[in-house]
Amino acid sequence: MAKVLMKGNEAMALAAIEGGCDAFFGYPITPQNEIPEYLSRHMGEKGRVFVQAESEVAAINMVYGAAGAGARALTSSSSPGIALKQEGISYIAGSELPCVIINVMRGGPGLGGIQPSQADYNQVTKGGGNGDYHLLAFAPENLQETVNIIKESFDLADYYRNPVIIAVDGLLGQMMEPVDLEAAPKTEDAKEKKWAADGNSDREGGRNVITSIHLDPLELEQHNLKLKKKYDEMRAKEQRYEMIETDDADIVFVAYGSMARIARSAVKTLREEGIKVGMIRPVTIWPFPEKAFDELSKSVKTLLTLEMSLGQMHEDVRAANNGRFQLDFYGRTGGVVPEPEEIIDHVKRMLEKEGSS
Amino acid sequence: MRRITFLCGHYGSGKSEIAVNLAIDCGIDYLVDLDVINPYFRSRSVHERLAAEGVTLVESSIEKAPNSDLPVISAKGAVPFHDKSLSAIYDLGGTREGAKLVQQYRHLFAADDAVDFLVVVNVFRPETTDAEKIHHLIDTLETAADLKATGLINNSNLIKETRAEHIEKGEGVLTEVASARNIPIRYTFHEESVPLKGTFSGETRLLRRYLAKKWL
């Protein structure tokens, strides 16, 4: 297929279909409505399932059921809607079921607003639900990368038997960009899910049960340790990031999603003015790409975290930095999307302060 | 341009951007944003620029609260049908529901009024890649609006990856549609960074991106 011009939400929906999504369950919320809208038109054509549930809570529990039966299940929502789904997500992770969740983030807290935001970083990476669990969390910066990751995410969810979440800010959901669906990696066909509660009680080993309840503390501890092994494997294998002009940089930005695009533009302008800046762009936000920080040269002076939130990722940057470099932060929140000039001005103020001290 | 222009097209065809460009470049008096579906990239984001150009913007937000939407269309949108000295562009939502909004004005104009119903097409949008799909879209929009399309606008592009041959491809597909429906290709839009090659049956116009972020 040649390149087509698509809106982010449509492209994500199409990528899910191409990734082998069998069933979608969702409830409308701006700014992600084109995802269910697109799927409502196209899932049926392919003989797949589309349900507009009566609420977010119902939708995530339908995902739980479909995933338990062995289907490749998807839900999508935006920030407050994802908050409503947290209980179900915790159950899905606890029951070791694969599913894919798309979060098109808007301003918060509470009902917040409908403009783009990255203030769900904590919700996405630290889990809003209870218990020792993690989601494999991606935060792509353009539509081609988003499409590639969504296609791959169904394989990853199946491999780890764990939910995968793709968090993009509303801008990526609403913007138009050329995408090539065939440029995305080839998706594997879902392998037989021997654990699925699919009604087949004749199989060897008997009936399958999907549950997250383990009333014996020692048994639950063993279950948690088993989950931890998966999270350790994700930490070892799935940290993804991009290093941009970091080799000789004095100041290194840390930014993801749309903020990374804005920061790229600032890197280009500042480099043209002879100011040595670079960027670490996390592609996974859980596991956080700590390895990227080990690649930085000792000549780096300051890490500048840039977010469309008031510094949620900055805490992970602080931990990954582990005292090595000076830290600084610049962010806008509430649905305000900064312009590259604001970052450029912030860097110049940093340099002035440094010069005067 | 006729005094009144309804601009329609599949969502993502670039119709809002074209509405702003035409309003500014052609000295239009009223730009009426009837696209109450899209939350982002709306003409209201350039309301100051439009005001400076003498264009009156009518849209669905509450004054001074640009992200608040009311599911209502201001009655000001009907002014150009009553004051025949005014020119106007109506930017319609890109769906059947969006095109239906034309009907509220239907009783205000007679069949011989100078009204255009132009359909914006980008042949690189998956829903409008060939003549058959475009005919289907136009049929749907015409039925919903109770108005026949009077022309096409070629806005074929891949944003920053656009090359002259992409716009030519649009000309090819739209020529087929235009001749089957016996309507003209009214305009072909291109950005300054993509000089046109070859000949085009419609008037060629430069597109400035007013609504998209520069860094996108």
PDB file of N, CA and C in Angstrom, chain A residues 11-74:
ATOM      1  N   ALA A  11      -5.720   6.373  11.906  1.00  0.00           N
ATOM      2  CA  ALA A  11      -4.537   5.545  11.609  1.00  0.00           C
ATOM      3  C   ALA A  11      -4.328   4.511  12.709  1.00  0.00           C
ATOM      4  N   MET A  12      -4.587   4.922  13.967  1.00  0.00           N
ATOM      5  CA  MET A  12      -4.421   3.979  15.082  1.00  0.00           C
ATOM      6  C   MET A  12      -5.465   2.857  14.980  1.00  0.00           C
ATOM      7  N   ALA A  13      -6.684   3.228  14.613  1.00  0.00           N
ATOM      8  CA  ALA A  13      -7.748   2.224  14.479  1.00  0.00           C
ATOM      9  C   ALA A  13      -7.406   1.232  13.367  1.00  0.00           C
ATOM     10  N   LEU A  14      -6.956   1.770  12.234  1.00  0.00           N
ATOM     11  CA  LEU A  14      -6.588   0.894  11.116  1.00  0.00           C
ATOM     12  C   LEU A  14      -5.422  -0.014  11.496  1.00  0.00           C
ATOM     13  N   ALA A  15      -4.444   0.544  12.211  1.00  0.00           N
ATOM     14  CA  ALA A  15      -3.284  -0.261  12.632  1.00  0.00           C
ATOM     15  C   ALA A  15      -3.733  -1.399  13.546  1.00  0.00           C
ATOM     16  N   ALA A  16      -4.727  -1.130  14.392  1.00  0.00           N
ATOM     17  CA  ALA A  16      -5.230  -2.187  15.286  1.00  0.00           C
ATOM     18  C   ALA A  16      -5.863  -3.313  14.463  1.00  0.00           C
ATOM     19  N   ILE A  17      -6.618  -2.943  13.427  1.00  0.00           N
ATOM     20  CA  ILE A  17      -7.224  -3.962  12.560  1.00  0.00           C
ATOM     21  C   ILE A  17      -6.119  -4.779  11.891  1.00  0.00           C
ATOM     22  N   GLU A  18      -5.111  -4.077  11.376  1.00  0.00           N
ATOM     23  CA  GLU A  18      -3.992  -4.763  10.715  1.00  0.00           C
ATOM     24  C   GLU A  18      -3.196  -5.615  11.706  1.00  0.00           C
ATOM     25  N   GLY A  19      -3.188  -5.184  12.969  1.00  0.00           N
ATOM     26  CA  GLY A  19      -2.452  -5.932  13.997  1.00  0.00           C
ATOM     27  C   GLY A  19      -3.206  -7.170  14.476  1.00  0.00           C
ATOM     28  N   GLY A  20      -4.374  -7.406  13.888  1.00  0.00           N
ATOM     29  CA  GLY A  20      -5.109  -8.632  14.200  1.00  0.00           C
ATOM     30  C   GLY A  20      -6.092  -8.486  15.345  1.00  0.00           C
ATOM     31  N   CYS A  21      -6.494  -7.245  15.646  1.00  0.00           N
ATOM     32  CA  CYS A  21      -7.467  -7.026  16.715  1.00  0.00           C
ATOM     33  C   CYS A  21      -8.782  -7.752  16.381  1.00  0.00           C
ATOM     34  N   ASP A  22      -9.221  -8.634  17.288  1.00  0.00           N
ATOM     35  CA  ASP A  22     -10.469  -9.382  17.060  1.00  0.00           C
ATOM     36  C   ASP A  22     -11.684  -8.637  17.577  1.00  0.00           C
ATOM     37  N   ALA A  23     -11.477  -7.836  18.646  1.00  0.00           N
ATOM     38  CA  ALA A  23     -12.644  -7.264  19.319  1.00  0.00           C
ATOM     39  C   ALA A  23     -12.289  -5.929  19.955  1.00  0.00           C
ATOM     40  N   PHE A  24     -13.180  -4.946  19.759  1.00  0.00           N
ATOM     41  CA  PHE A  24     -13.009  -3.627  20.374  1.00  0.00           C
ATOM     42  C   PHE A  24     -14.192  -3.334  21.273  1.00  0.00           C
ATOM     43  N   PHE A  25     -13.899  -2.798  22.465  1.00  0.00           N
ATOM     44  CA  PHE A  25     -14.943  -2.372  23.407  1.00  0.00           C
ATOM     45  C   PHE A  25     -14.570  -0.982  23.888  1.00  0.00           C
ATOM     46  N   GLY A  26     -15.489  -0.031  23.766  1.00  0.00           N
ATOM     47  CA  GLY A  26     -15.137   1.322  24.182  1.00  0.00           C
ATOM     48  C   GLY A  26     -16.345   2.156  24.499  1.00  0.00           C
ATOM     49  N   TYR A  27     -16.053   3.368  24.935  1.00  0.00           N
ATOM     50  CA  TYR A  27     -17.102   4.333  25.257  1.00  0.00           C
ATOM     51  C   TYR A  27     -16.585   5.695  24.795  1.00  0.00           C
ATOM     52  N   PRO A  28     -17.427   6.528  24.170  1.00  0.00           N
ATOM     53  CA  PRO A  28     -16.914   7.755  23.539  1.00  0.00           C
ATOM     54  C   PRO A  28     -16.326   8.775  24.517  1.00  0.00           C
ATOM     55  N   ILE A  29     -15.288   9.447  24.068  1.00  0.00           N
ATOM     56  CA  ILE A  29     -14.728  10.605  24.781  1.00  0.00           C
ATOM     57  C   ILE A  29     -13.807  11.349  23.816  1.00  0.00           C
ATOM     58  N   THR A  30     -13.869  12.661  23.840  1.00  0.00           N
ATOM     59  CA  THR A  30     -12.964  13.503  23.057  1.00  0.00           C
ATOM     60  C   THR A  30     -11.618  13.517  23.775  1.00  0.00           C
ATOM     61  N   PRO A  31     -10.486  13.525  23.079  1.00  0.00           N
ATOM     62  CA  PRO A  31     -10.286  13.639  21.630  1.00  0.00           C
ATOM     63  C   PRO A  31      -9.899  12.332  20.938  1.00  0.00           C
ATOM     64  N   GLN A  32     -10.586  11.229  21.255  1.00  0.00           N
ATOM     65  CA  GLN A  32     -10.239   9.949  20.618  1.00  0.00           C
ATOM     66  C   GLN A  32     -11.409   9.346  19.853  1.00  0.00           C
ATOM     67  N   ASN A  33     -12.501  10.085  19.669  1.00  0.00           N
ATOM     68  CA  ASN A  33     -13.723   9.482  19.135  1.00  0.00           C
ATOM     69  C   ASN A  33     -13.604   8.897  17.743  1.00  0.00           C
ATOM     70  N   GLU A  34     -12.642   9.367  16.959  1.00  0.00           N
ATOM     71  CA  GLU A  34     -12.503   8.803  15.617  1.00  0.00           C
ATOM     72  C   GLU A  34     -12.021   7.353  15.661  1.00  0.00           C
ATOM     73  N   ILE A  35     -11.446   6.919  16.795  1.00  0.00           N
ATOM     74  CA  ILE A  35     -11.010   5.508  16.884  1.00  0.00           C
ATOM     75  C   ILE A  35     -12.242   4.590  16.883  1.00  0.00           C
ATOM     76  N   PRO A  36     -13.157   4.731  17.861  1.00  0.00           N
ATOM     77  CA  PRO A  36     -14.359   3.890  17.803  1.00  0.00           C
ATOM     78  C   PRO A  36     -15.200   4.151  16.548  1.00  0.00           C
ATOM     79  N   GLU A  37     -15.230   5.398  16.091  1.00  0.00           N
ATOM     80  CA  GLU A  37     -16.034   5.696  14.899  1.00  0.00           C
ATOM     81  C   GLU A  37     -15.523   4.880  13.700  1.00  0.00           C
ATOM     82  N   TYR A  38     -14.201   4.892  13.524  1.00  0.00           N
ATOM     83  CA  TYR A  38     -13.588   4.160  12.411  1.00  0.00           C
ATOM     84  C   TYR A  38     -13.818   2.655  12.578  1.00  0.00           C
ATOM     85  N   LEU A  39     -13.606   2.170  13.806  1.00  0.00           N
ATOM     86  CA  LEU A  39     -13.748   0.730  14.040  1.00  0.00           C
ATOM     87  C   LEU A  39     -15.196   0.282  13.904  1.00  0.00           C
ATOM     88  N   SER A  40     -16.139   1.156  14.261  1.00  0.00           N
ATOM     89  CA  SER A  40     -17.554   0.771  14.151  1.00  0.00           C
ATOM     90  C   SER A  40     -17.911   0.522  12.690  1.00  0.00           C
ATOM     91  N   ARG A  41     -17.236   1.242  11.777  1.00  0.00           N
ATOM     92  CA  ARG A  41     -17.507   1.051  10.351  1.00  0.00           C
ATOM     93  C   ARG A  41     -16.762  -0.156   9.786  1.00  0.00           C
ATOM     94  N   HIS A  42     -15.561  -0.420  10.288  1.00  0.00           N
ATOM     95  CA  HIS A  42     -14.699  -1.392   9.603  1.00  0.00           C
ATOM     96  C   HIS A  42     -14.535  -2.745  10.291  1.00  0.00           C
ATOM     97  N   MET A  43     -14.808  -2.861  11.584  1.00  0.00           N
ATOM     98  CA  MET A  43     -14.621  -4.163  12.246  1.00  0.00           C
ATOM     99  C   MET A  43     -15.639  -5.181  11.716  1.00  0.00           C
ATOM    100  N   GLY A  44     -16.884  -4.741  11.559  1.00  0.00           N
ATOM    101  CA  GLY A  44     -17.932  -5.634  11.071  1.00  0.00           C
ATOM    102  C   GLY A  44     -17.634  -6.194   9.699  1.00  0.00           C
ATOM    103  N   GLU A  45     -17.114  -5.317   8.800  1.00  0.00           N
ATOM    104  CA  GLU A  45     -16.751  -5.744   7.440  1.00  0.00           C
ATOM    105  C   GLU A  45     -15.801  -6.939   7.470  1.00  0.00           C
ATOM    106  N   LYS A  46     -14.963  -6.980   8.518  1.00  0.00           N
ATOM    107  CA  LYS A  46     -13.942  -8.030   8.595  1.00  0.00           C
ATOM    108  C   LYS A  46     -14.422  -9.192   9.459  1.00  0.00           C
ATOM    109  N   GLY A  47     -15.674  -9.163   9.849  1.00  0.00           N
ATOM    110  CA  GLY A  47     -16.198 -10.252  10.684  1.00  0.00           C
ATOM    111  C   GLY A  47     -15.688 -10.196  12.106  1.00  0.00           C
ATOM    112  N   ARG A  48     -15.283  -9.004  12.548  1.00  0.00           N
ATOM    113  CA  ARG A  48     -14.769  -8.872  13.917  1.00  0.00           C
ATOM    114  C   ARG A  48     -15.786  -8.140  14.780  1.00  0.00           C
ATOM    115  N   VAL A  49     -15.453  -7.994  16.056  1.00  0.00           N
ATOM    116  CA  VAL A  49     -16.435  -7.497  17.025  1.00  0.00           C
ATOM    117  C   VAL A  49     -16.190  -6.029  17.351  1.00  0.00           C
ATOM    118  N   PHE A  50     -17.255  -5.226  17.319  1.00  0.00           N
ATOM    119  CA  PHE A  50     -17.199  -3.857  17.810  1.00  0.00           C
ATOM    120  C   PHE A  50     -18.366  -3.664  18.767  1.00  0.00           C
ATOM    121  N   VAL A  51     -18.071  -3.217  19.992  1.00  0.00           N
ATOM    122  CA  VAL A  51     -19.156  -2.922  20.935  1.00  0.00           C
ATOM    123  C   VAL A  51     -18.946  -1.545  21.533  1.00  0.00           C
ATOM    124  N   GLN A  52     -19.962  -0.684  21.402  1.00  0.00           N
ATOM    125  CA  GLN A  52     -19.954   0.531  22.214  1.00  0.00           C
ATOM    126  C   GLN A  52     -20.652   0.171  23.518  1.00  0.00           C
ATOM    127  N   ALA A  53     -19.850   0.117  24.575  1.00  0.00           N
ATOM    128  CA  ALA A  53     -20.361  -0.325  25.871  1.00  0.00           C
ATOM    129  C   ALA A  53     -21.160   0.791  26.533  1.00  0.00           C
ATOM    130  N   GLU A  54     -21.799   0.459  27.650  1.00  0.00           N
ATOM    131  CA  GLU A  54     -22.606   1.470  28.339  1.00  0.00           C
ATOM    132  C   GLU A  54     -21.767   2.380  29.219  1.00  0.00           C
ATOM    133  N   SER A  55     -20.496   2.026  29.432  1.00  0.00           N
ATOM    134  CA  SER A  55     -19.602   2.869  30.232  1.00  0.00           C
ATOM    135  C   SER A  55     -18.176   2.372  30.024  1.00  0.00           C
ATOM    136  N   GLU A  56     -17.227   3.155  30.513  1.00  0.00           N
ATOM    137  CA  GLU A  56     -15.816   2.736  30.442  1.00  0.00           C
ATOM    138  C   GLU A  56     -15.593   1.486  31.289  1.00  0.00           C
ATOM    139  N   VAL A  57     -16.255   1.442  32.451  1.00  0.00           N
ATOM    140  CA  VAL A  57     -16.073   0.296  33.352  1.00  0.00           C
ATOM    141  C   VAL A  57     -16.552  -0.983  32.654  1.00  0.00           C
ATOM    142  N   ALA A  58     -17.699  -0.884  31.987  1.00  0.00           N
ATOM    143  CA  ALA A  58     -18.211  -2.039  31.251  1.00  0.00           C
ATOM    144  C   ALA A  58     -17.238  -2.419  30.135  1.00  0.00           C
ATOM    145  N   ALA A  59     -16.737  -1.411  29.416  1.00  0.00           N
ATOM    146  CA  ALA A  59     -15.859  -1.682  28.263  1.00  0.00           C
ATOM    147  C   ALA A  59     -14.615  -2.462  28.676  1.00  0.00           C
ATOM    148  N   ILE A  60     -13.967  -2.028  29.775  1.00  0.00           N
ATOM    149  CA  ILE A  60     -12.708  -2.703  30.149  1.00  0.00           C
ATOM    150  C   ILE A  60     -13.009  -4.112  30.651  1.00  0.00           C
ATOM    151  N   ASN A  61     -14.184  -4.308  31.265  1.00  0.00           N
ATOM    152  CA  ASN A  61     -14.519  -5.665  31.722  1.00  0.00           C
ATOM    153  C   ASN A  61     -14.897  -6.577  30.552  1.00  0.00           C
ATOM    154  N   MET A  62     -15.413  -5.974  29.470  1.00  0.00           N
ATOM    155  CA  MET A  62     -15.627  -6.761  28.246  1.00  0.00           C
ATOM    156  C   MET A  62     -14.279  -7.153  27.636  1.00  0.00           C
ATOM    157  N   VAL A  63     -13.315  -6.234  27.699  1.00  0.00           N
ATOM    158  CA  VAL A  63     -11.947  -6.564  27.243  1.00  0.00           C
ATOM    159  C   VAL A  63     -11.415  -7.732  28.072  1.00  0.00           C
ATOM    160  N   TYR A  64     -11.619  -7.658  29.380  1.00  0.00           N
ATOM    161  CA  TYR A  64     -11.169  -8.721  30.302  1.00  0.00           C
ATOM    162  C   TYR A  64     -11.754 -10.068  29.854  1.00  0.00           C
ATOM    163  N   GLY A  65     -13.047 -10.074  29.580  1.00  0.00           N
ATOM    164  CA  GLY A  65     -13.705 -11.315  29.169  1.00  0.00           C
ATOM    165  C   GLY A  65     -13.212 -11.819  27.827  1.00  0.00           C
ATOM    166  N   ALA A  66     -13.120 -10.909  26.847  1.00  0.00           N
ATOM    167  CA  ALA A  66     -12.687 -11.315  25.503  1.00  0.00           C
ATOM    168  C   ALA A  66     -11.253 -11.820  25.532  1.00  0.00           C
ATOM    169  N   ALA A  67     -10.381 -11.103  26.278  1.00  0.00           N
ATOM    170  CA  ALA A  67      -8.973 -11.518  26.384  1.00  0.00           C
ATOM    171  C   ALA A  67      -8.888 -12.881  27.065  1.00  0.00           C
ATOM    172  N   GLY A  68      -9.728 -13.096  28.083  1.00  0.00           N
ATOM    173  CA  GLY A  68      -9.746 -14.378  28.793  1.00  0.00           C
ATOM    174  C   GLY A  68     -10.155 -15.519  27.888  1.00  0.00           C
ATOM    175  N   ALA A  69     -10.993 -15.210  26.901  1.00  0.00           N
ATOM    176  CA  ALA A  69     -11.432 -16.242  25.949  1.00  0.00           C
ATOM    177  C   ALA A  69     -10.428 -16.419  24.815  1.00  0.00           C
ATOM    178  N   GLY A  70      -9.349 -15.632  24.836  1.00  0.00           N
ATOM    179  CA  GLY A  70      -8.283 -15.818  23.850  1.00  0.00           C
ATOM    180  C   GLY A  70      -8.296 -14.836  22.692  1.00  0.00           C
ATOM    181  N   ALA A  71      -9.191 -13.825  22.721  1.00  0.00           N
ATOM    182  CA  ALA A  71      -9.252 -12.866  21.614  1.00  0.00           C
ATOM    183  C   ALA A  71      -8.190 -11.787  21.773  1.00  0.00           C
ATOM    184  N   ARG A  72      -7.817 -11.184  20.615  1.00  0.00           N
ATOM    185  CA  ARG A  72      -6.961  -9.999  20.665  1.00  0.00           C
ATOM    186  C   ARG A  72      -7.893  -8.813  20.879  1.00  0.00           C
ATOM    187  N   ALA A  73      -7.905  -8.290  22.107  1.00  0.00           N
ATOM    188  CA  ALA A  73      -8.898  -7.279  22.473  1.00  0.00           C
ATOM    189  C   ALA A  73      -8.263  -5.904  22.641  1.00  0.00           C
ATOM    190  N   LEU A  74      -9.058  -4.897  22.284  1.00  0.00           N
ATOM    191  CA  LEU A  74      -8.596  -3.497  22.315  1.00  0.00           C
ATOM    192  C   LEU A  74      -9.645  -2.631  22.982  1.00  0.00           C
TER     193      LEU A  74
END
